[in-house]
């Protein structure tokens, strides 16, 4: 029972850290209080989850020996893979919404749409391509290991 609890806490901690990093970056880029509150909430949740995990491990030292690291790596790579897919999906949706907004295009003499440079934000484009290797590596590892189970 404690083994499942420890694994669940570790997975929750990883997800919370990913959300924490996302809120931190969003706050730095936008200076919005919404992201600052999210940053503070995830900081507190990371601390609480970490302390709770540490207490359980200190009380039950044998539980660490029972954790299967291969399964944990599969779970971690799956979380990273789906998080990166989520980021790419959100960027794609934003670009598609902007491309349909008349503010970001005009019609040529032939009646065809000519898009402005503002349709694709350079920060979004950079984030899309910087996360590409992580997505491919985590996804490949996740799929290969999942197929091997």
mmCIF file of N, CA, C and O in Angstrom, residues 105-144:
data_model
loop_
_atom_site.group_PDB
_atom_site.id
_atom_site.type_symbol
_atom_site.label_atom_id
_atom_site.label_comp_id
_atom_site.label_asym_id
_atom_site.label_seq_id
_atom_site.Cartn_x
_atom_site.Cartn_y
_atom_site.Cartn_z
ATOM 1 N N UNK A 105 -4.434 39.209 -41.452
ATOM 2 C CA UNK A 105 -4.242 38.973 -42.878
ATOM 3 C C UNK A 105 -4.967 40.058 -43.680
ATOM 4 O O UNK A 105 -5.799 40.792 -43.144
ATOM 5 N N UNK A 106 -4.595 40.143 -44.922
ATOM 6 C CA UNK A 106 -5.323 41.006 -45.859
ATOM 7 C C UNK A 106 -5.479 40.252 -47.172
ATOM 8 O O UNK A 106 -4.817 39.243 -47.404
ATOM 9 N N UNK A 107 -6.351 40.735 -48.017
ATOM 10 C CA UNK A 107 -6.596 40.065 -49.282
ATOM 11 C C UNK A 107 -5.768 40.709 -50.381
ATOM 12 O O UNK A 107 -5.661 41.930 -50.474
ATOM 13 N N UNK A 108 -5.188 39.876 -51.223
ATOM 14 C CA UNK A 108 -4.404 40.387 -52.352
ATOM 15 C C UNK A 108 -5.347 40.795 -53.480
ATOM 16 O O UNK A 108 -6.566 40.666 -53.373
ATOM 17 N N UNK A 109 -4.772 41.278 -54.564
ATOM 18 C CA UNK A 109 -5.585 41.683 -55.719
ATOM 19 C C UNK A 109 -6.339 40.507 -56.326
ATOM 20 O O UNK A 109 -7.364 40.681 -56.957
ATOM 21 N N UNK A 110 -5.801 39.308 -56.142
ATOM 22 C CA UNK A 110 -6.435 38.118 -56.709
ATOM 23 C C UNK A 110 -7.450 37.492 -55.750
ATOM 24 O O UNK A 110 -8.033 36.454 -56.052
ATOM 25 N N UNK A 111 -7.632 38.096 -54.582
ATOM 26 C CA UNK A 111 -8.595 37.579 -53.619
ATOM 27 C C UNK A 111 -8.043 36.517 -52.690
ATOM 28 O O UNK A 111 -8.800 35.869 -51.969
ATOM 29 N N UNK A 112 -6.741 36.307 -52.673
ATOM 30 C CA UNK A 112 -6.118 35.306 -51.800
ATOM 31 C C UNK A 112 -5.682 35.962 -50.494
ATOM 32 O O UNK A 112 -5.334 37.136 -50.462
ATOM 33 N N UNK A 113 -5.667 35.177 -49.429
ATOM 34 C CA UNK A 113 -5.222 35.697 -48.138
ATOM 35 C C UNK A 113 -3.705 35.835 -48.132
ATOM 36 O O UNK A 113 -2.988 34.920 -48.521
ATOM 37 N N UNK A 114 -3.223 36.947 -47.624
ATOM 38 C CA UNK A 114 -1.797 37.172 -47.409
ATOM 39 C C UNK A 114 -1.634 37.420 -45.916
ATOM 40 O O UNK A 114 -2.130 38.408 -45.380
ATOM 41 N N UNK A 115 -0.931 36.509 -45.240
ATOM 42 C CA UNK A 115 -0.803 36.581 -43.789
ATOM 43 C C UNK A 115 0.306 37.543 -43.381
ATOM 44 O O UNK A 115 1.335 37.645 -44.035
ATOM 45 N N UNK A 116 0.106 38.226 -42.252
ATOM 46 C CA UNK A 116 1.125 39.091 -41.679
ATOM 47 C C UNK A 116 2.125 38.249 -40.898
ATOM 48 O O UNK A 116 1.867 37.092 -40.560
ATOM 49 N N UNK A 117 3.259 38.856 -40.575
ATOM 50 C CA UNK A 117 4.268 38.153 -39.782
ATOM 51 C C UNK A 117 3.789 37.922 -38.353
ATOM 52 O O UNK A 117 4.277 37.032 -37.669
ATOM 53 N N UNK A 118 2.821 38.710 -37.911
ATOM 54 C CA UNK A 118 2.343 38.619 -36.537
ATOM 55 C C UNK A 118 1.518 37.359 -36.262
ATOM 56 O O UNK A 118 1.187 37.087 -35.119
ATOM 57 N N UNK A 119 1.173 36.618 -37.304
ATOM 58 C CA UNK A 119 0.396 35.384 -37.107
ATOM 59 C C UNK A 119 1.194 34.399 -36.259
ATOM 60 O O UNK A 119 0.667 33.769 -35.350
ATOM 61 N N UNK A 120 2.489 34.293 -36.522
ATOM 62 C CA UNK A 120 3.357 33.387 -35.772
ATOM 63 C C UNK A 120 4.264 34.228 -34.896
ATOM 64 O O UNK A 120 5.113 34.973 -35.381
ATOM 65 N N UNK A 121 4.057 34.109 -33.578
ATOM 66 C CA UNK A 121 4.894 34.826 -32.620
ATOM 67 C C UNK A 121 6.259 34.142 -32.561
ATOM 68 O O UNK A 121 6.335 32.910 -32.449
ATOM 69 N N UNK A 122 7.357 34.912 -32.620
ATOM 70 C CA UNK A 122 8.688 34.276 -32.582
ATOM 71 C C UNK A 122 8.943 33.451 -31.316
ATOM 72 O O UNK A 122 9.600 32.417 -31.372
ATOM 73 N N UNK A 123 8.369 33.868 -30.179
ATOM 74 C CA UNK A 123 8.544 33.106 -28.937
ATOM 75 C C UNK A 123 7.858 31.740 -29.037
ATOM 76 O O UNK A 123 8.393 30.731 -28.576
ATOM 77 N N UNK A 124 6.670 31.741 -29.636
ATOM 78 C CA UNK A 124 5.957 30.479 -29.797
ATOM 79 C C UNK A 124 6.680 29.560 -30.774
ATOM 80 O O UNK A 124 6.780 28.354 -30.531
ATOM 81 N N UNK A 125 7.179 30.120 -31.839
ATOM 82 C CA UNK A 125 7.921 29.330 -32.815
ATOM 83 C C UNK A 125 9.180 28.735 -32.185
ATOM 84 O O UNK A 125 9.501 27.558 -32.379
ATOM 85 N N UNK A 126 9.873 29.556 -31.379
ATOM 86 C CA UNK A 126 11.078 29.081 -30.701
ATOM 87 C C UNK A 126 10.722 27.967 -29.707
ATOM 88 O O UNK A 126 11.396 26.933 -29.653
ATOM 89 N N UNK A 127 9.647 28.160 -28.937
ATOM 90 C CA UNK A 127 9.237 27.133 -27.972
ATOM 91 C C UNK A 127 8.850 25.840 -28.686
ATOM 92 O O UNK A 127 9.163 24.746 -28.206
ATOM 93 N N UNK A 128 8.195 25.975 -29.832
ATOM 94 C CA UNK A 128 7.778 24.797 -30.591
ATOM 95 C C UNK A 128 8.988 23.981 -31.025
ATOM 96 O O UNK A 128 9.018 22.762 -30.866
ATOM 97 N N UNK A 129 10.006 24.641 -31.557
ATOM 98 C CA UNK A 129 11.158 23.912 -32.074
ATOM 99 C C UNK A 129 12.150 23.502 -30.987
ATOM 100 O O UNK A 129 12.846 22.494 -31.141
ATOM 101 N N UNK A 130 12.221 24.255 -29.893
ATOM 102 C CA UNK A 130 13.115 23.856 -28.802
ATOM 103 C C UNK A 130 12.582 22.602 -28.115
ATOM 104 O O UNK A 130 13.360 21.736 -27.697
ATOM 105 N N UNK A 131 11.266 22.474 -27.993
ATOM 106 C CA UNK A 131 10.702 21.294 -27.342
ATOM 107 C C UNK A 131 10.640 20.072 -28.261
ATOM 108 O O UNK A 131 10.371 18.972 -27.790
ATOM 109 N N UNK A 132 10.919 20.254 -29.533
ATOM 110 C CA UNK A 132 10.838 19.143 -30.488
ATOM 111 C C UNK A 132 11.768 17.969 -30.131
ATOM 112 O O UNK A 132 11.311 16.818 -30.096
ATOM 113 N N UNK A 133 13.067 18.191 -29.831
ATOM 114 C CA UNK A 133 13.911 17.036 -29.482
ATOM 115 C C UNK A 133 13.449 16.308 -28.220
ATOM 116 O O UNK A 133 13.473 15.073 -28.165
ATOM 117 N N UNK A 134 12.983 17.072 -27.212
ATOM 118 C CA UNK A 134 12.504 16.442 -25.978
ATOM 119 C C UNK A 134 11.255 15.605 -26.244
ATOM 120 O O UNK A 134 11.107 14.517 -25.693
ATOM 121 N N UNK A 135 10.396 16.120 -27.111
ATOM 122 C CA UNK A 135 9.185 15.379 -27.462
ATOM 123 C C UNK A 135 9.543 14.072 -28.167
ATOM 124 O O UNK A 135 9.000 13.014 -27.847
ATOM 125 N N UNK A 136 10.454 14.150 -29.118
ATOM 126 C CA UNK A 136 10.830 12.954 -29.875
ATOM 127 C C UNK A 136 11.533 11.924 -28.999
ATOM 128 O O UNK A 136 11.244 10.721 -29.073
ATOM 129 N N UNK A 137 12.450 12.367 -28.157
ATOM 130 C CA UNK A 137 13.195 11.438 -27.301
ATOM 131 C C UNK A 137 12.266 10.785 -26.281
ATOM 132 O O UNK A 137 12.254 9.556 -26.129
ATOM 133 N N UNK A 138 11.478 11.615 -25.572
ATOM 134 C CA UNK A 138 10.577 11.068 -24.552
ATOM 135 C C UNK A 138 9.509 10.185 -25.193
ATOM 136 O O UNK A 138 9.175 9.124 -24.665
ATOM 137 N N UNK A 139 8.987 10.607 -26.344
ATOM 138 C CA UNK A 139 7.964 9.817 -27.021
ATOM 139 C C UNK A 139 8.494 8.490 -27.519
ATOM 140 O O UNK A 139 7.831 7.462 -27.395
ATOM 141 N N UNK A 140 9.692 8.514 -28.092
ATOM 142 C CA UNK A 140 10.285 7.267 -28.589
ATOM 143 C C UNK A 140 10.545 6.300 -27.437
ATOM 144 O O UNK A 140 10.228 5.102 -27.538
ATOM 145 N N UNK A 141 11.105 6.806 -26.349
ATOM 146 C CA UNK A 141 11.373 5.953 -25.190
ATOM 147 C C UNK A 141 10.066 5.387 -24.635
ATOM 148 O O UNK A 141 9.972 4.190 -24.332
ATOM 149 N N UNK A 142 9.065 6.250 -24.502
ATOM 150 C CA UNK A 142 7.775 5.833 -23.951
ATOM 151 C C UNK A 142 7.129 4.753 -24.806
ATOM 152 O O UNK A 142 6.681 3.721 -24.299
ATOM 153 N N UNK A 143 7.094 4.952 -26.118
ATOM 154 C CA UNK A 143 6.439 3.991 -27.018
ATOM 155 C C UNK A 143 7.200 2.672 -27.051
ATOM 156 O O UNK A 143 6.603 1.589 -26.998
ATOM 157 N N UNK A 144 8.528 2.731 -27.132
ATOM 158 C CA UNK A 144 9.329 1.495 -27.202
ATOM 159 C C UNK A 144 9.194 0.698 -25.905
ATOM 160 O O UNK A 144 8.996 -0.526 -25.933
#
